Tab-separated table of C-alpha atoms in Angstrom:
chain	number	residue	atom	x	y	z
A	1	UNK	CA	60.172	8.995	51.391
A	2	UNK	CA	59.910	10.733	48.296
A	3	UNK	CA	56.321	10.503	46.820
A	4	UNK	CA	55.645	8.991	43.383
A	5	UNK	CA	54.167	11.503	40.653
A	6	UNK	CA	50.762	9.837	41.230
A	7	UNK	CA	50.815	10.586	45.080
A	8	UNK	CA	51.631	14.473	44.577
A	9	UNK	CA	48.803	17.007	44.451
A	10	UNK	CA	47.575	17.081	40.890
A	11	UNK	CA	47.812	18.704	38.314
A	12	UNK	CA	51.570	19.776	38.444
A	13	UNK	CA	52.068	23.333	38.218
A	14	UNK	CA	54.423	25.940	37.100
A	15	UNK	CA	54.297	29.798	37.202
A	16	UNK	CA	53.709	29.846	33.488
A	17	UNK	CA	50.837	27.175	34.020
A	18	UNK	CA	49.287	29.535	36.434
A	19	UNK	CA	49.815	32.360	34.235
A	20	UNK	CA	48.047	30.590	31.314
A	21	UNK	CA	44.951	29.752	33.580
A	22	UNK	CA	44.613	33.148	34.730
A	23	UNK	CA	44.853	34.540	31.088
A	24	UNK	CA	42.632	31.948	29.449
A	25	UNK	CA	41.316	28.782	30.718
A	26	UNK	CA	40.700	27.162	27.277
A	27	UNK	CA	44.385	27.902	26.397
A	28	UNK	CA	45.434	25.978	29.393
A	29	UNK	CA	43.105	23.155	28.230
A	30	UNK	CA	44.485	23.170	24.826
A	31	UNK	CA	48.084	23.417	25.985
A	32	UNK	CA	48.397	21.140	29.120
A	33	UNK	CA	45.389	18.890	29.082
A	34	UNK	CA	44.915	18.200	25.184
A	35	UNK	CA	48.600	18.872	24.305
A	36	UNK	CA	47.385	20.339	21.376
A	37	UNK	CA	50.144	21.155	18.567
A	38	UNK	CA	50.737	24.881	17.476
A	39	UNK	CA	51.894	25.720	13.894
A	40	UNK	CA	54.459	28.089	15.081
A	41	UNK	CA	56.517	29.590	17.848
A	42	UNK	CA	55.913	33.225	18.262
A	43	UNK	CA	58.554	35.821	17.526
A	44	UNK	CA	58.666	37.045	21.034
A	45	UNK	CA	59.049	33.406	22.413
A	46	UNK	CA	61.701	32.534	19.994
A	47	UNK	CA	63.447	35.895	20.837
A	48	UNK	CA	63.174	34.997	24.531
A	49	UNK	CA	64.582	31.258	24.064
A	50	UNK	CA	67.505	32.278	22.073
A	51	UNK	CA	68.608	35.299	24.322
A	52	UNK	CA	68.234	33.312	27.549
A	53	UNK	CA	70.494	30.486	25.726
A	54	UNK	CA	73.158	33.220	25.006
A	55	UNK	CA	73.084	34.636	28.521
A	56	UNK	CA	73.601	31.227	30.163
A	57	UNK	CA	76.502	30.586	27.957
A	58	UNK	CA	78.192	33.762	28.803
A	59	UNK	CA	79.178	32.299	32.452
A	60	UNK	CA	79.982	28.852	31.279
A	61	UNK	CA	83.585	27.153	31.405
A	62	UNK	CA	86.786	28.389	33.006
A	63	UNK	CA	86.560	32.049	31.749
A	64	UNK	CA	87.580	34.473	34.424
A	65	UNK	CA	87.326	38.063	32.717
A	66	UNK	CA	84.541	39.633	31.237
A	67	UNK	CA	86.727	40.158	28.061
A	68	UNK	CA	87.141	36.279	27.699
A	69	UNK	CA	83.497	35.679	27.996
A	70	UNK	CA	82.413	38.452	25.649
A	71	UNK	CA	84.986	37.232	22.936
A	72	UNK	CA	83.427	33.722	23.334
A	73	UNK	CA	79.710	35.074	22.982
A	74	UNK	CA	80.776	36.905	19.940
A	75	UNK	CA	81.162	33.507	18.175
A	76	UNK	CA	77.542	32.514	18.867
A	77	UNK	CA	75.247	32.159	15.782
A	78	UNK	CA	72.821	34.528	17.196
A	79	UNK	CA	75.356	37.173	18.303
A	80	UNK	CA	75.202	39.533	15.278
A	81	UNK	CA	71.129	39.288	15.486
A	82	UNK	CA	71.161	40.392	19.269
A	83	UNK	CA	74.066	42.640	19.246
A	84	UNK	CA	72.445	45.384	21.295
A	85	UNK	CA	71.070	42.963	23.950
A	86	UNK	CA	74.590	41.370	24.279
A	87	UNK	CA	76.079	45.039	24.554
A	88	UNK	CA	73.568	45.768	27.464
A	89	UNK	CA	74.213	42.257	29.019
A	90	UNK	CA	78.129	43.006	28.915
A	91	UNK	CA	77.568	46.469	30.543
A	92	UNK	CA	75.352	44.902	33.433
A	93	UNK	CA	78.047	42.531	33.964
A	94	UNK	CA	80.679	45.396	34.032
A	95	UNK	CA	78.718	46.939	36.705
A	96	UNK	CA	78.484	44.125	38.894
A	97	UNK	CA	82.218	43.687	38.836
A	98	UNK	CA	84.287	45.239	41.406
A	99	UNK	CA	86.762	46.375	38.963
A	100	UNK	CA	84.640	46.282	35.651
A	101	UNK	CA	86.841	43.380	34.398
A	102	UNK	CA	86.808	40.291	36.659
A	103	UNK	CA	83.613	38.115	35.791
A	104	UNK	CA	81.464	37.554	38.814
A	105	UNK	CA	79.513	34.311	38.237
A	106	UNK	CA	76.110	33.774	39.887
A	107	UNK	CA	76.089	30.905	42.440
A	108	UNK	CA	73.211	29.256	40.342
A	109	UNK	CA	72.339	29.346	36.789
A	110	UNK	CA	69.299	27.963	35.127
A	111	UNK	CA	68.689	25.795	38.154
A	112	UNK	CA	65.594	23.407	38.207
A	113	UNK	CA	63.725	24.011	41.586
A	114	UNK	CA	60.875	21.721	43.098
A	115	UNK	CA	58.708	21.689	45.974
A	116	UNK	CA	57.036	17.984	46.367
A	117	UNK	CA	54.774	19.477	48.731
A	118	UNK	CA	53.041	21.879	46.378
A	119	UNK	CA	54.154	19.953	43.197
A	120	UNK	CA	55.332	22.968	41.592
A	121	UNK	CA	58.602	23.260	39.698
A	122	UNK	CA	60.348	25.803	37.429
A	123	UNK	CA	63.858	27.045	36.423
A	124	UNK	CA	65.474	30.032	37.979
A	125	UNK	CA	67.726	32.094	35.581
A	126	UNK	CA	70.328	32.994	38.113
A	127	UNK	CA	70.979	33.450	41.937
A	128	UNK	CA	73.609	35.993	42.850
A	129	UNK	CA	75.339	36.060	46.390
A	130	UNK	CA	76.363	39.486	47.521
A	131	UNK	CA	77.674	39.464	50.997
A	132	UNK	CA	74.689	38.629	53.309
A	133	UNK	CA	72.318	39.532	50.064
A	134	UNK	CA	71.136	36.665	47.856
A	135	UNK	CA	69.337	37.908	45.059
A	136	UNK	CA	67.040	35.859	42.903
A	137	UNK	CA	67.203	37.193	39.241
A	138	UNK	CA	65.003	36.694	36.214
A	139	UNK	CA	65.866	37.966	32.759
A	140	UNK	CA	63.330	39.579	30.404
A	141	UNK	CA	63.606	40.144	26.766
A	142	UNK	CA	60.571	42.463	26.341
A	143	UNK	CA	59.804	46.009	27.415
A	144	UNK	CA	60.490	47.270	30.925
A	145	UNK	CA	57.902	46.865	33.382
A	146	UNK	CA	57.021	47.368	37.021
A	147	UNK	CA	58.637	44.525	39.090
A	148	UNK	CA	55.234	43.941	40.828
A	149	UNK	CA	54.023	42.397	37.525
A	150	UNK	CA	56.396	39.460	38.290
A	151	UNK	CA	55.765	39.306	42.099
A	152	UNK	CA	53.876	35.805	42.083
A	153	UNK	CA	56.268	34.156	39.936
A	154	UNK	CA	59.342	35.565	41.913
A	155	UNK	CA	58.143	34.978	45.280
A	156	UNK	CA	57.011	31.391	44.210
A	157	UNK	CA	60.654	30.756	43.100
A	158	UNK	CA	61.953	32.207	46.350
A	159	UNK	CA	60.025	29.617	48.361
A	160	UNK	CA	61.112	26.742	46.077
A	161	UNK	CA	64.726	27.972	46.466
A	162	UNK	CA	64.215	27.882	50.350
A	163	UNK	CA	63.145	24.020	49.989
A	164	UNK	CA	65.130	22.763	47.226
A	165	UNK	CA	68.410	24.624	47.490
A	166	UNK	CA	70.979	25.888	50.157
A	167	UNK	CA	70.078	29.545	49.471
A	168	UNK	CA	67.248	31.733	50.701
A	169	UNK	CA	66.709	34.690	48.640
A	170	UNK	CA	66.426	38.039	50.290
A	171	UNK	CA	65.602	40.096	47.139
A	172	UNK	CA	64.194	39.598	43.814
A	173	UNK	CA	65.372	40.998	40.838
A	174	UNK	CA	64.423	41.547	37.093
A	175	UNK	CA	66.906	42.349	34.373
A	176	UNK	CA	65.213	43.644	31.268
A	177	UNK	CA	68.108	43.053	28.806
A	178	UNK	CA	66.436	44.977	25.826
A	179	UNK	CA	66.442	48.334	27.841
A	180	UNK	CA	69.465	47.350	30.325
A	181	UNK	CA	67.096	47.954	32.929
A	182	UNK	CA	67.412	46.251	36.424
A	183	UNK	CA	64.661	46.351	38.966
A	184	UNK	CA	65.259	45.079	42.777
A	185	UNK	CA	62.867	44.498	45.532
A	186	UNK	CA	63.232	42.967	48.772
A	187	UNK	CA	61.620	39.519	49.279
A	188	UNK	CA	58.491	39.706	51.327
A	189	UNK	CA	57.173	37.135	53.393
A	190	UNK	CA	53.512	37.846	52.977
A	191	UNK	CA	53.950	37.777	49.150
A	192	UNK	CA	55.374	34.431	49.273
A	193	UNK	CA	52.159	33.194	51.384
A	194	UNK	CA	50.043	34.849	48.771
A	195	UNK	CA	52.095	32.868	46.102
A	196	UNK	CA	51.503	29.518	47.969
A	197	UNK	CA	47.752	30.272	48.288
A	198	UNK	CA	47.428	31.174	44.702
A	199	UNK	CA	48.688	27.739	43.721
A	200	UNK	CA	46.040	26.119	46.034
A	201	UNK	CA	43.303	28.023	44.486
A	202	UNK	CA	44.340	27.536	40.848
A	203	UNK	CA	44.687	23.894	41.233
A	204	UNK	CA	41.306	23.862	42.727
A	205	UNK	CA	39.773	25.817	40.104
A	206	UNK	CA	41.551	23.619	37.357
A	207	UNK	CA	40.169	20.397	39.061
A	208	UNK	CA	36.579	21.793	39.255
A	209	UNK	CA	36.893	22.734	35.461
A	210	UNK	CA	37.921	19.125	34.857
A	211	UNK	CA	35.230	17.743	36.697
A	212	UNK	CA	32.806	19.937	34.823
A	213	UNK	CA	34.518	19.828	31.439
A	214	UNK	CA	34.262	23.778	31.459
A	215	UNK	CA	37.353	25.716	30.228
A	216	UNK	CA	35.906	29.131	29.325
A	217	UNK	CA	37.571	31.413	26.701
A	218	UNK	CA	38.587	34.791	27.484
A	219	UNK	CA	38.429	36.828	24.205
A	220	UNK	CA	40.390	40.020	24.036
A	221	UNK	CA	42.676	41.934	21.862
A	222	UNK	CA	45.488	39.831	22.494
A	223	UNK	CA	44.104	36.725	21.440
A	224	UNK	CA	45.414	37.565	17.831
A	225	UNK	CA	49.056	36.713	19.109
A	226	UNK	CA	47.986	33.416	20.765
A	227	UNK	CA	49.711	30.410	19.322
A	228	UNK	CA	46.100	28.784	19.022
A	229	UNK	CA	44.328	31.637	17.619
A	230	UNK	CA	44.598	30.372	13.969
A	231	UNK	CA	43.890	26.729	14.707
A	232	UNK	CA	41.477	26.531	17.588
A	233	UNK	CA	39.555	30.008	17.690
A	234	UNK	CA	37.398	31.677	14.780
A	235	UNK	CA	37.800	35.117	13.663
A	236	UNK	CA	41.088	34.902	12.423
A	237	UNK	CA	42.304	38.254	10.864
A	238	UNK	CA	39.028	40.010	11.804
A	239	UNK	CA	39.253	39.004	15.446
A	240	UNK	CA	35.475	38.686	15.937
A	241	UNK	CA	34.639	38.299	19.756
A	242	UNK	CA	31.329	37.036	19.251
A	243	UNK	CA	32.757	33.998	17.520
A	244	UNK	CA	35.434	33.632	20.268
A	245	UNK	CA	32.958	33.346	22.789
A	246	UNK	CA	31.448	30.127	21.389
């Protein structure tokens, strides 16, 4: 029988929540426990949201050719704003197509995946089937990085796919839209196990912090881009580490 939310391991986690916890425990508290509001959405986050929305729409409907999908995408309100990204994405799809014209659609697009046992959920961007290969793909809208930077999240999602879909990814892939750069790596069972272990470890750390009401700040240069920098951390504009540590 399906367990109720209260019966599941607490707190519920996602790869974003784990990332926030590892980056700054105080930010985790503000975001996921206090539900503190932020004044603005960062430019990078807004860019990511808007581009992801466009990429998902590219495959929607009865379109069968890349030209049809391109024509429709050109009508999107943000098409001109992200013209270079769109051009790269179209070229990416042409390379996937056997004739450079037929639109090859992913088996899954923006699919919610969930593990009741781990009480972890997420949304995959796309899953492609190519013969015996099943490729779990994530879109990134920033600069290219080594795929190892995304290993935890992608292997966690591989596990979620196994338990919540009919698919069992053989490869993980990151497509950097801005630079038209695709990185692919075979799935590692060891890394899946490590991802699951990390979930248990982070959940234990969060519950210990709740019990002691101890959520430490992690002052660093990147703090000035944090959504909570102006409203919850001192030193705005000067970035005073000594004040951030208080």
